[in-house]
Structures are given as structure tokens and as C-alpha cells.
Tab-separated table of C-alpha atoms in Angstrom:
chain	number	residue	atom	x	y	z
A	1	UNK	CA	80.736	124.563	69.428
A	2	UNK	CA	80.333	127.472	71.786
A	3	UNK	CA	82.836	130.231	72.222
A	4	UNK	CA	85.221	130.168	75.176
A	5	UNK	CA	83.356	130.348	78.431
A	6	UNK	CA	83.937	133.489	80.436
A	7	UNK	CA	85.876	135.214	77.651
A	8	UNK	CA	85.014	138.048	75.256
A	9	UNK	CA	81.540	138.275	76.710
A	10	UNK	CA	81.091	141.615	74.943
A	11	UNK	CA	81.441	141.732	71.179
A	12	UNK	CA	83.528	144.913	71.452
A	13	UNK	CA	86.130	143.124	73.584
A	14	UNK	CA	87.591	141.264	70.658
A	15	UNK	CA	86.728	143.730	67.913
A	16	UNK	CA	88.042	146.925	69.407
A	17	UNK	CA	89.827	146.369	72.702
A	18	UNK	CA	91.831	143.125	72.668
A	19	UNK	CA	94.453	142.948	69.941
A	20	UNK	CA	96.395	139.662	69.574
A	21	UNK	CA	100.042	139.759	70.634
A	22	UNK	CA	101.021	138.087	67.372
A	23	UNK	CA	100.104	135.148	65.171
A	24	UNK	CA	99.834	131.930	67.204
A	25	UNK	CA	102.351	129.178	66.592
A	26	UNK	CA	102.076	125.766	68.302
A	27	UNK	CA	105.264	123.680	68.517
A	28	UNK	CA	104.500	120.170	69.727
A	29	UNK	CA	107.344	118.038	70.950
A	30	UNK	CA	107.285	114.279	70.460
A	31	UNK	CA	104.447	112.681	72.414
A	32	UNK	CA	102.279	115.824	72.423
A	33	UNK	CA	101.123	115.621	68.826
A	34	UNK	CA	97.553	114.522	69.573
A	35	UNK	CA	97.057	117.125	72.272
A	36	UNK	CA	98.387	119.833	69.964
A	37	UNK	CA	95.986	118.769	67.209
A	38	UNK	CA	93.037	118.921	69.638
A	39	UNK	CA	94.019	122.389	70.880
A	40	UNK	CA	94.601	123.521	67.291
A	41	UNK	CA	91.108	122.357	66.206
A	42	UNK	CA	89.454	124.410	68.988
A	43	UNK	CA	91.435	127.545	68.166
A	44	UNK	CA	90.758	127.216	64.423
A	45	UNK	CA	87.033	126.796	64.913
A	46	UNK	CA	86.713	129.613	67.459
A	47	UNK	CA	88.575	132.002	65.225
A	48	UNK	CA	86.598	131.010	62.173
A	49	UNK	CA	83.412	131.798	64.121
A	50	UNK	CA	84.645	134.966	65.781
A	51	UNK	CA	83.685	138.176	64.035
A	52	UNK	CA	86.506	140.687	64.008
A	53	UNK	CA	85.765	144.035	62.426
A	54	UNK	CA	89.410	144.720	61.635
A	55	UNK	CA	90.459	141.225	60.721
A	56	UNK	CA	92.050	142.444	57.508
A	57	UNK	CA	94.149	144.912	59.538
A	58	UNK	CA	97.871	144.282	59.953
A	59	UNK	CA	97.162	143.929	63.706
A	60	UNK	CA	95.202	140.717	62.980
A	61	UNK	CA	97.597	139.241	60.437
A	62	UNK	CA	97.574	135.445	60.780
A	63	UNK	CA	94.664	135.591	63.258
A	64	UNK	CA	92.418	133.175	61.346
A	65	UNK	CA	94.237	130.189	59.841
A	66	UNK	CA	93.503	126.603	58.890
A	67	UNK	CA	96.128	125.427	61.403
A	68	UNK	CA	98.398	127.066	63.966
A	69	UNK	CA	100.755	124.074	64.293
A	70	UNK	CA	104.349	124.813	63.326
A	71	UNK	CA	106.097	121.888	61.637
A	72	UNK	CA	109.112	120.878	63.709
A	73	UNK	CA	111.280	117.870	64.504
A	74	UNK	CA	114.124	116.692	66.745
A	75	UNK	CA	115.969	114.102	64.654
A	76	UNK	CA	118.685	111.912	66.137
A	77	UNK	CA	122.036	110.944	64.680
A	78	UNK	CA	123.337	107.375	64.945
A	79	UNK	CA	125.402	108.378	67.939
A	80	UNK	CA	122.276	109.434	69.828
A	81	UNK	CA	122.987	113.147	69.458
A	82	UNK	CA	120.127	115.292	68.207
A	83	UNK	CA	119.136	118.695	66.954
A	84	UNK	CA	116.005	120.821	66.858
A	85	UNK	CA	114.535	121.881	63.520
A	86	UNK	CA	111.763	124.442	62.912
A	87	UNK	CA	110.487	123.827	59.394
A	88	UNK	CA	108.358	126.926	58.885
A	89	UNK	CA	108.707	130.584	59.819
A	90	UNK	CA	108.103	131.724	63.367
A	91	UNK	CA	109.230	135.293	62.864
A	92	UNK	CA	106.952	137.654	64.795
A	93	UNK	CA	104.860	134.775	66.135
A	94	UNK	CA	103.520	134.119	69.625
A	95	UNK	CA	104.914	130.586	70.107
A	96	UNK	CA	103.617	127.916	72.485
A	97	UNK	CA	105.784	124.838	73.084
A	98	UNK	CA	103.965	121.720	74.232
A	99	UNK	CA	106.064	119.158	76.137
A	100	UNK	CA	105.217	116.061	78.193
A	101	UNK	CA	108.382	115.081	80.060
A	102	UNK	CA	106.770	111.879	81.366
A	103	UNK	CA	106.102	110.249	77.995
A	104	UNK	CA	108.333	107.170	78.028
A	105	UNK	CA	106.739	105.662	74.896
A	106	UNK	CA	109.001	107.716	72.622
A	107	UNK	CA	112.166	105.895	71.546
A	108	UNK	CA	115.405	106.517	69.657
A	109	UNK	CA	118.209	104.278	68.550
A	110	UNK	CA	121.884	104.300	69.439
A	111	UNK	CA	123.732	101.679	67.431
A	112	UNK	CA	121.681	98.493	67.800
A	113	UNK	CA	120.140	99.629	71.094
A	114	UNK	CA	116.654	101.201	71.494
A	115	UNK	CA	116.383	103.781	74.263
A	116	UNK	CA	113.178	105.174	75.741
A	117	UNK	CA	112.896	108.886	76.333
A	118	UNK	CA	113.486	110.035	79.906
A	119	UNK	CA	112.383	113.420	81.287
A	120	UNK	CA	115.933	114.614	80.570
A	121	UNK	CA	115.573	113.692	76.871
A	122	UNK	CA	112.306	115.612	76.552
A	123	UNK	CA	113.745	118.624	78.300
A	124	UNK	CA	116.818	118.628	76.053
A	125	UNK	CA	114.590	118.488	72.939
A	126	UNK	CA	112.584	121.401	74.341
A	127	UNK	CA	115.742	123.481	74.624
A	128	UNK	CA	116.757	122.509	71.099
A	129	UNK	CA	113.482	123.767	69.618
A	130	UNK	CA	113.551	126.941	71.734
A	131	UNK	CA	117.056	127.587	70.421
A	132	UNK	CA	115.813	127.039	66.848
A	133	UNK	CA	112.989	129.591	67.303
A	134	UNK	CA	114.761	132.095	69.552
A	135	UNK	CA	115.644	135.469	68.077
A	136	UNK	CA	112.812	135.240	65.552
A	137	UNK	CA	109.693	134.662	67.608
A	138	UNK	CA	107.988	137.636	69.217
A	139	UNK	CA	107.233	135.732	72.424
A	140	UNK	CA	107.754	132.175	73.643
A	141	UNK	CA	105.598	130.291	76.183
A	142	UNK	CA	106.288	126.750	77.414
A	143	UNK	CA	103.274	124.600	78.299
A	144	UNK	CA	104.703	121.873	80.513
A	145	UNK	CA	101.812	120.184	82.367
A	146	UNK	CA	104.073	117.984	84.513
A	147	UNK	CA	106.768	120.307	85.766
A	148	UNK	CA	110.215	118.888	85.020
A	149	UNK	CA	111.876	117.786	88.280
A	150	UNK	CA	109.045	119.540	90.153
A	151	UNK	CA	109.085	116.927	92.940
A	152	UNK	CA	112.443	118.347	94.069
A	153	UNK	CA	111.351	121.811	95.110
A	154	UNK	CA	113.410	122.344	98.238
A	155	UNK	CA	116.852	121.279	99.447
A	156	UNK	CA	117.348	118.703	102.158
A	157	UNK	CA	121.090	118.296	102.522
A	158	UNK	CA	123.470	118.253	99.564
A	159	UNK	CA	120.917	117.987	96.738
A	160	UNK	CA	120.499	119.581	93.360
A	161	UNK	CA	117.501	121.881	92.736
A	162	UNK	CA	116.903	120.875	89.126
A	163	UNK	CA	113.436	122.418	88.731
A	164	UNK	CA	114.576	125.862	89.823
A	165	UNK	CA	117.609	125.558	87.581
A	166	UNK	CA	115.381	124.508	84.660
A	167	UNK	CA	113.153	127.569	85.105
A	168	UNK	CA	116.144	129.914	85.176
A	169	UNK	CA	117.602	128.237	82.106
A	170	UNK	CA	114.418	128.577	80.097
A	171	UNK	CA	113.960	132.285	80.823
A	172	UNK	CA	117.623	132.862	79.981
A	173	UNK	CA	116.857	131.400	76.538
A	174	UNK	CA	114.046	133.907	75.983
A	175	UNK	CA	110.972	132.100	77.361
A	176	UNK	CA	108.625	134.660	78.982
A	177	UNK	CA	106.001	132.422	80.502
A	178	UNK	CA	105.704	128.900	81.939
A	179	UNK	CA	102.287	127.165	82.076
A	180	UNK	CA	101.992	124.145	84.272
A	181	UNK	CA	99.397	122.117	86.231
A	182	UNK	CA	99.237	121.063	89.857
A	183	UNK	CA	102.863	121.931	90.637
A	184	UNK	CA	104.095	119.967	93.628
A	185	UNK	CA	105.085	123.262	95.263
A	186	UNK	CA	104.193	126.426	93.276
A	187	UNK	CA	106.737	128.376	95.333
A	188	UNK	CA	109.385	127.071	92.945
A	189	UNK	CA	108.399	130.071	90.776
A	190	UNK	CA	110.444	132.175	93.205
A	191	UNK	CA	113.402	131.109	91.078
A	192	UNK	CA	112.061	133.388	88.282
A	193	UNK	CA	110.187	136.130	90.164
A	194	UNK	CA	110.167	138.582	87.244
A	195	UNK	CA	108.754	136.121	84.690
A	196	UNK	CA	105.367	134.495	84.142
A	197	UNK	CA	104.520	131.230	85.917
A	198	UNK	CA	100.871	130.087	85.754
A	199	UNK	CA	99.902	127.007	87.772
A	200	UNK	CA	96.442	125.604	86.973
A	201	UNK	CA	94.399	122.982	88.800
A	202	UNK	CA	91.729	121.091	86.775
A	203	UNK	CA	89.095	121.180	89.522
A	204	UNK	CA	86.305	122.146	87.128
A	205	UNK	CA	87.254	119.336	84.757
A	206	UNK	CA	87.250	116.784	87.628
A	207	UNK	CA	83.767	117.806	88.752
A	208	UNK	CA	82.498	117.798	85.182
A	209	UNK	CA	83.865	114.258	84.664
A	210	UNK	CA	82.281	113.093	87.931
A	211	UNK	CA	78.933	114.493	86.882
A	212	UNK	CA	79.245	112.857	83.507
A	213	UNK	CA	80.061	109.424	84.896
A	214	UNK	CA	77.597	109.348	87.818
A	215	UNK	CA	74.008	110.546	87.936
A	216	UNK	CA	73.299	109.981	91.624
A	217	UNK	CA	75.909	112.189	93.360
A	218	UNK	CA	74.726	114.402	96.207
A	219	UNK	CA	76.970	117.403	96.770
A	220	UNK	CA	76.412	118.044	100.460
A	221	UNK	CA	78.284	117.321	103.707
A	222	UNK	CA	75.881	114.542	104.649
A	223	UNK	CA	76.679	112.514	101.555
A	224	UNK	CA	80.125	113.548	100.333
A	225	UNK	CA	83.635	114.115	101.668
A	226	UNK	CA	86.838	115.334	100.031
A	227	UNK	CA	90.087	113.857	101.331
A	228	UNK	CA	93.740	114.761	100.936
A	229	UNK	CA	96.079	111.732	101.141
A	230	UNK	CA	98.801	113.820	102.824
A	231	UNK	CA	99.580	117.176	104.407
A	232	UNK	CA	101.268	118.868	101.399
A	233	UNK	CA	98.145	118.322	99.250
A	234	UNK	CA	95.747	119.905	101.737
A	235	UNK	CA	95.349	123.084	99.698
A	236	UNK	CA	93.836	121.045	96.807
A	237	UNK	CA	91.360	119.298	99.079
A	238	UNK	CA	90.412	122.556	100.841
A	239	UNK	CA	89.638	124.278	97.534
A	240	UNK	CA	87.822	121.224	96.138
A	241	UNK	CA	85.682	120.862	99.264
A	242	UNK	CA	84.958	124.593	99.415
A	243	UNK	CA	83.626	124.874	95.878
A	244	UNK	CA	81.476	121.736	96.396
A	245	UNK	CA	80.226	122.899	99.810
A	246	UNK	CA	81.235	119.672	101.559
A	247	UNK	CA	83.538	118.701	104.429
A	248	UNK	CA	87.143	117.657	104.039
A	249	UNK	CA	89.566	115.337	105.785
A	250	UNK	CA	93.224	114.442	105.483
A	251	UNK	CA	95.677	111.674	106.174
A	252	UNK	CA	98.719	112.342	108.295
A	253	UNK	CA	101.650	110.136	107.351
A	254	UNK	CA	103.793	109.076	110.324
A	255	UNK	CA	107.290	108.525	108.928
A	256	UNK	CA	110.457	106.915	110.134
A	257	UNK	CA	112.954	109.757	109.867
A	258	UNK	CA	115.861	107.591	111.014
A	259	UNK	CA	116.227	105.923	107.610
A	260	UNK	CA	115.724	106.660	103.919
A	261	UNK	CA	114.601	104.204	101.275
A	262	UNK	CA	114.897	105.265	97.622
A	263	UNK	CA	115.567	108.794	98.849
A	264	UNK	CA	112.455	108.962	101.021
A	265	UNK	CA	111.563	108.381	104.665
A	266	UNK	CA	109.289	105.294	104.812
A	267	UNK	CA	105.713	105.741	106.040
A	268	UNK	CA	105.018	103.855	109.241
A	269	UNK	CA	101.259	104.518	109.319
A	270	UNK	CA	98.574	106.746	107.820
A	271	UNK	CA	96.340	108.449	110.375
A	272	UNK	CA	92.994	109.917	109.247
A	273	UNK	CA	91.924	113.326	110.536
A	274	UNK	CA	88.416	114.354	109.615
A	275	UNK	CA	84.664	113.908	110.041
A	276	UNK	CA	82.639	110.691	109.885
A	277	UNK	CA	83.154	108.717	106.701
A	278	UNK	CA	80.455	106.023	106.942
A	279	UNK	CA	77.886	106.084	104.170
A	280	UNK	CA	79.543	108.936	102.241
A	281	UNK	CA	81.019	109.164	98.756
A	282	UNK	CA	84.660	110.082	99.214
A	283	UNK	CA	86.792	111.960	96.651
A	284	UNK	CA	90.540	111.588	97.083
A	285	UNK	CA	92.314	114.548	95.474
A	286	UNK	CA	96.021	114.520	94.648
A	287	UNK	CA	98.479	115.782	92.038
A	288	UNK	CA	99.727	112.459	90.792
A	289	UNK	CA	99.765	108.669	91.025
A	290	UNK	CA	103.282	107.281	90.772
A	291	UNK	CA	103.393	103.751	92.147
A	292	UNK	CA	99.895	104.211	93.577
A	293	UNK	CA	100.558	102.382	96.817
A	294	UNK	CA	99.832	105.382	99.049
A	295	UNK	CA	96.507	106.283	97.425
A	296	UNK	CA	95.379	102.625	97.551
A	297	UNK	CA	96.352	102.445	101.191
A	298	UNK	CA	94.239	105.545	101.822
A	299	UNK	CA	91.341	104.075	99.875
A	300	UNK	CA	91.452	100.849	101.869
A	301	UNK	CA	91.383	102.759	105.122
A	302	UNK	CA	88.376	104.758	103.970
A	303	UNK	CA	86.510	101.591	102.913
A	304	UNK	CA	87.316	100.067	106.280
A	305	UNK	CA	85.617	103.110	107.768
A	306	UNK	CA	82.550	102.158	105.635
A	307	UNK	CA	82.819	104.794	102.919
A	308	UNK	CA	80.094	104.319	100.309
A	309	UNK	CA	82.205	104.870	97.192
A	310	UNK	CA	85.767	106.028	96.718
A	311	UNK	CA	86.752	108.172	93.757
A	312	UNK	CA	90.331	109.276	92.990
A	313	UNK	CA	91.029	112.507	91.077
A	314	UNK	CA	94.624	113.153	90.014
A	315	UNK	CA	96.189	115.310	87.318
A	316	UNK	CA	98.945	112.867	86.405
A	317	UNK	CA	98.345	109.132	86.278
A	318	UNK	CA	101.858	107.754	85.816
A	319	UNK	CA	101.309	104.243	87.251
A	320	UNK	CA	105.039	103.575	87.319
A	321	UNK	CA	104.570	100.136	88.949
A	322	UNK	CA	101.899	98.967	86.518
A	323	UNK	CA	98.130	98.619	86.753
A	324	UNK	CA	97.763	95.268	88.489
A	325	UNK	CA	97.346	96.654	92.015
A	326	UNK	CA	94.572	98.946	90.821
A	327	UNK	CA	92.895	96.063	88.991
A	328	UNK	CA	92.932	94.120	92.238
A	329	UNK	CA	91.648	97.086	94.270
A	330	UNK	CA	88.784	97.590	91.792
A	331	UNK	CA	87.787	93.936	91.931
A	332	UNK	CA	87.811	94.094	95.730
A	333	UNK	CA	85.605	97.210	95.697
A	334	UNK	CA	88.287	99.418	97.272
A	335	UNK	CA	88.080	102.010	94.481
A	336	UNK	CA	85.182	102.848	92.203
A	337	UNK	CA	86.800	105.143	89.658
A	338	UNK	CA	90.142	106.827	89.026
A	339	UNK	CA	89.995	110.089	87.102
A	340	UNK	CA	93.216	111.201	85.402
A	341	UNK	CA	93.817	113.930	82.855
A	342	UNK	CA	95.298	113.427	79.394
A	343	UNK	CA	97.890	116.117	80.101
A	344	UNK	CA	100.463	113.312	80.263
A	345	UNK	CA	100.900	110.073	78.382
A	346	UNK	CA	98.195	107.452	78.916
A	347	UNK	CA	98.925	103.916	77.762
A	348	UNK	CA	96.389	101.916	75.774
A	349	UNK	CA	96.169	99.464	78.636
A	350	UNK	CA	95.172	102.236	81.038
A	351	UNK	CA	92.491	103.576	78.724
A	352	UNK	CA	90.917	100.130	78.516
A	353	UNK	CA	90.532	99.741	82.265
A	354	UNK	CA	86.943	99.899	83.573
A	355	UNK	CA	88.067	101.722	86.706
A	356	UNK	CA	89.720	104.512	84.721
A	357	UNK	CA	87.972	107.688	83.467
A	358	UNK	CA	89.678	110.158	81.174
A	359	UNK	CA	89.558	113.880	81.915
A	360	UNK	CA	90.040	115.663	78.624
A	361	UNK	CA	92.013	118.915	78.817
A	362	UNK	CA	92.385	120.020	75.195
A	363	UNK	CA	89.665	122.665	75.315
A	364	UNK	CA	91.038	124.118	78.538
A	365	UNK	CA	94.526	124.436	77.026
A	366	UNK	CA	92.991	126.151	74.001
A	367	UNK	CA	91.248	128.632	76.319
A	368	UNK	CA	94.564	129.375	78.035
A	369	UNK	CA	96.336	129.996	74.730
A	370	UNK	CA	93.466	132.107	73.372
A	371	UNK	CA	93.574	134.303	76.496
A	372	UNK	CA	97.349	134.659	76.632
A	373	UNK	CA	97.545	135.479	72.923
A	374	UNK	CA	95.258	138.494	73.574
A	375	UNK	CA	96.963	139.340	76.880
A	376	UNK	CA	93.452	138.836	78.324
A	377	UNK	CA	92.796	138.071	81.973
A	378	UNK	CA	92.989	134.408	82.998
A	379	UNK	CA	91.547	134.913	86.481
A	380	UNK	CA	88.410	132.922	85.654
A	381	UNK	CA	90.580	130.058	84.388
A	382	UNK	CA	92.779	130.012	87.490
A	383	UNK	CA	89.714	130.154	89.746
A	384	UNK	CA	86.669	128.809	87.833
A	385	UNK	CA	84.240	129.094	90.760
A	386	UNK	CA	81.440	130.621	88.628
A	387	UNK	CA	81.627	127.844	86.049
A	388	UNK	CA	81.661	125.220	88.793
A	389	UNK	CA	78.561	126.725	90.425
A	390	UNK	CA	76.696	126.770	87.078
A	391	UNK	CA	77.707	123.156	86.439
A	392	UNK	CA	76.509	121.993	89.844
A	393	UNK	CA	73.238	123.898	89.456
A	394	UNK	CA	72.506	122.228	86.120
A	395	UNK	CA	73.469	118.838	87.553
A	396	UNK	CA	71.153	119.205	90.538
A	397	UNK	CA	68.265	120.345	88.333
A	398	UNK	CA	68.793	117.395	85.983
A	399	UNK	CA	69.085	114.801	88.756
A	400	UNK	CA	66.052	116.190	90.579
A	401	UNK	CA	64.102	115.953	87.350
A	402	UNK	CA	65.158	112.299	86.987
A	403	UNK	CA	63.995	111.525	90.517
A	404	UNK	CA	60.642	113.158	89.932
């Protein structure tokens, strides 16, 4: 396994210049155990391989371990009440809490009833474990890929701003940094302007997964188009299209603002704004799939415009209304592949679907932790343009060789 890309390119960086903030501790909440184990395996291997001249120094105490996972639990009483328990020392550690607030597969009992975890339950367990570690840990970072209540980022009328309140509550408990992915509106970080808030987009991982699954892609404006399914997501499509060197388009949702259904104004029609679609591979880029109706509507419109293939790339595949509509769309040729990350819970049924492709994020999370632990720059992780260019160059050379 190679060392982290773009980091510690000079041997002296790690040996003489970059001292770890403290021993790493990974606290995984329920539902994030497998991700934590994956991240831990990368960190352990990298640090076993890494040569540190002063590794026996007190500054590197706990730097190289067999595991960085801190044993913890959030047991429940019969009444449904719970508590957070840290089972090993975190004193002086640089702690990273992993939480997936969307994982509904976790259950607990109250009397003879079985309840599934809601985002509120996960968030409450997070606060319990932070409270158990606070006052002892040297620094605490929360890695929350799907930002709790992040869909409510601005007030329209008499509404609660739960995401902003959550951020303020966490920093008041001693959390110094929040790491998230594809925040619905990153401006929510204005609630904690003096604390760390890092918002990552897995563009590199999407492109890598596309290149892995398909060997005949042509990354040029004549053969490919990147599309945003709505106006708020334009920034994702613009960046995606820019790094690929292709054109982009977007859908404008005409809504009926006279009524609200389930808290939202219903969409009357989706209007496409962009270049010619016919004969091109189209990549739809969005932050999440909830019910999936909007992205399937967009895909059908694109196929009606004679798009060659339609790929969907989203960070969070929630599929709250089930998988049947996507099964039908795949059988009809409306979609060719849906790429979702494993940053949130993926059911066994989803992973068995032919139209689904998994985008693995464990190594990337390990890179983030490794960088933060050394207070090392994460600019190349936030904007991985160099790595994307290298990947595309290798892909083109390989595909050209296959053609010849």
C-alpha cells in the first residue's frame, strides 16, 4: 500500500517538521464500526511503514499502534434512556468521533417495543460520548459525513434552525472541528465562525469509480456532459465539469409557491438549460438521493433528449422510498449506473443491485485524519485537481492502448 498521496512528499516533513498533535483515538458510534475499522487499518499500516527518526521521543508517544480505535458504547436502560461510556483512556489524545445520523438499521428496546434509531438518537449518543471524553482529550473532532439537519440551513417563516444550533452545541462541549461531506449549504458554518468546519466533496472518488466501471469513457465536450438536477447544486456540477474539461447543464425547477406539500413547494415542471445532449454520456451530480423521484425525472428527460448513457453520482444514497423505482428505471434503460459513497448506511439490498456502484471512502477519511493529526495542510484534499488530472491521464493512456 502506498503512502498518502500528496502528503509528506519529503522525508524530512514527517521526521523533523510535522509533529503529531497527540495520539490518535477513533471513537465510532453505532453503525460506523466497519468504516472505523477500515480507516484504522490504513492509519496503522501507514504508520508502521513510515520512518520517523524521533519515534521514541515523547512527542511521538502513541504514534505507531496496532489499533487507534477507542472502545466505547452507548447502552440503553429498559426505559429507553442511555449513557455514553468510554472504556479506555483518552487523556491527551486527538479524538475523532465517527457518526452516521442516517443509519436507521440500529435498534433499541423500550419495554416490548423495538425502536429504530432516528437522526436525533444518533446525535444524542454523539453528545453522550463527547461528554464522556471531554475534559480529558487534548482535542476533539467530529466526522459527520451527513450533516445533522443540514437540509434546514435557512429560515423561511417560523422554523427552527437545528443544524446551526447543533454546531453551536458541539463547540460549546469542546469540539474544535467538524468534518462533513457535500453540505447542503456550507454557509451554515457561519454559526461557528471561530471554529473549524471542513466540507469535502468526493469528486476524485466519483471519477475514479467511473473509470473503474467503464473502459470506454471519453472525457471531452463532444462526448460527455455534466448536469445539475437543480439550481442549488450548480456549484458541484460546475466544479465537476471544469476538472473533466466538459460542458455542463442544469435543470430549473418551476414550483408552485402557492401551496406546500410535506413542507415543500411542489415542482410543476423541470426545464433543462444547457448544450445538446444527444449522443453524449451524461453525469448527474447531486448531494443525495432521498426518494429519488427528482433524479429519475431528470434522467428520463435526458434520455428523451437522446442521451447515450446516464450516470448518477451522489454522496448519500438514502433511498427513503425503496429501490423499486430505480429497478424499473434501470430495466427501462433510463439509468445506467448510480454511484453512491459508503459514508452513510447502505442496505444489503442496495449493494446487490446491478445498477448500483459503491464509492469507497475509507482511505480518504484516513488521509483526512492523518493530515489533521499533524496539523498538516488539507488543501490538496479539499481541491484534488492534481490527482484528478493524473488519474485522467492514466485512464486515457490505458484506453488508447486498448484501442490500438
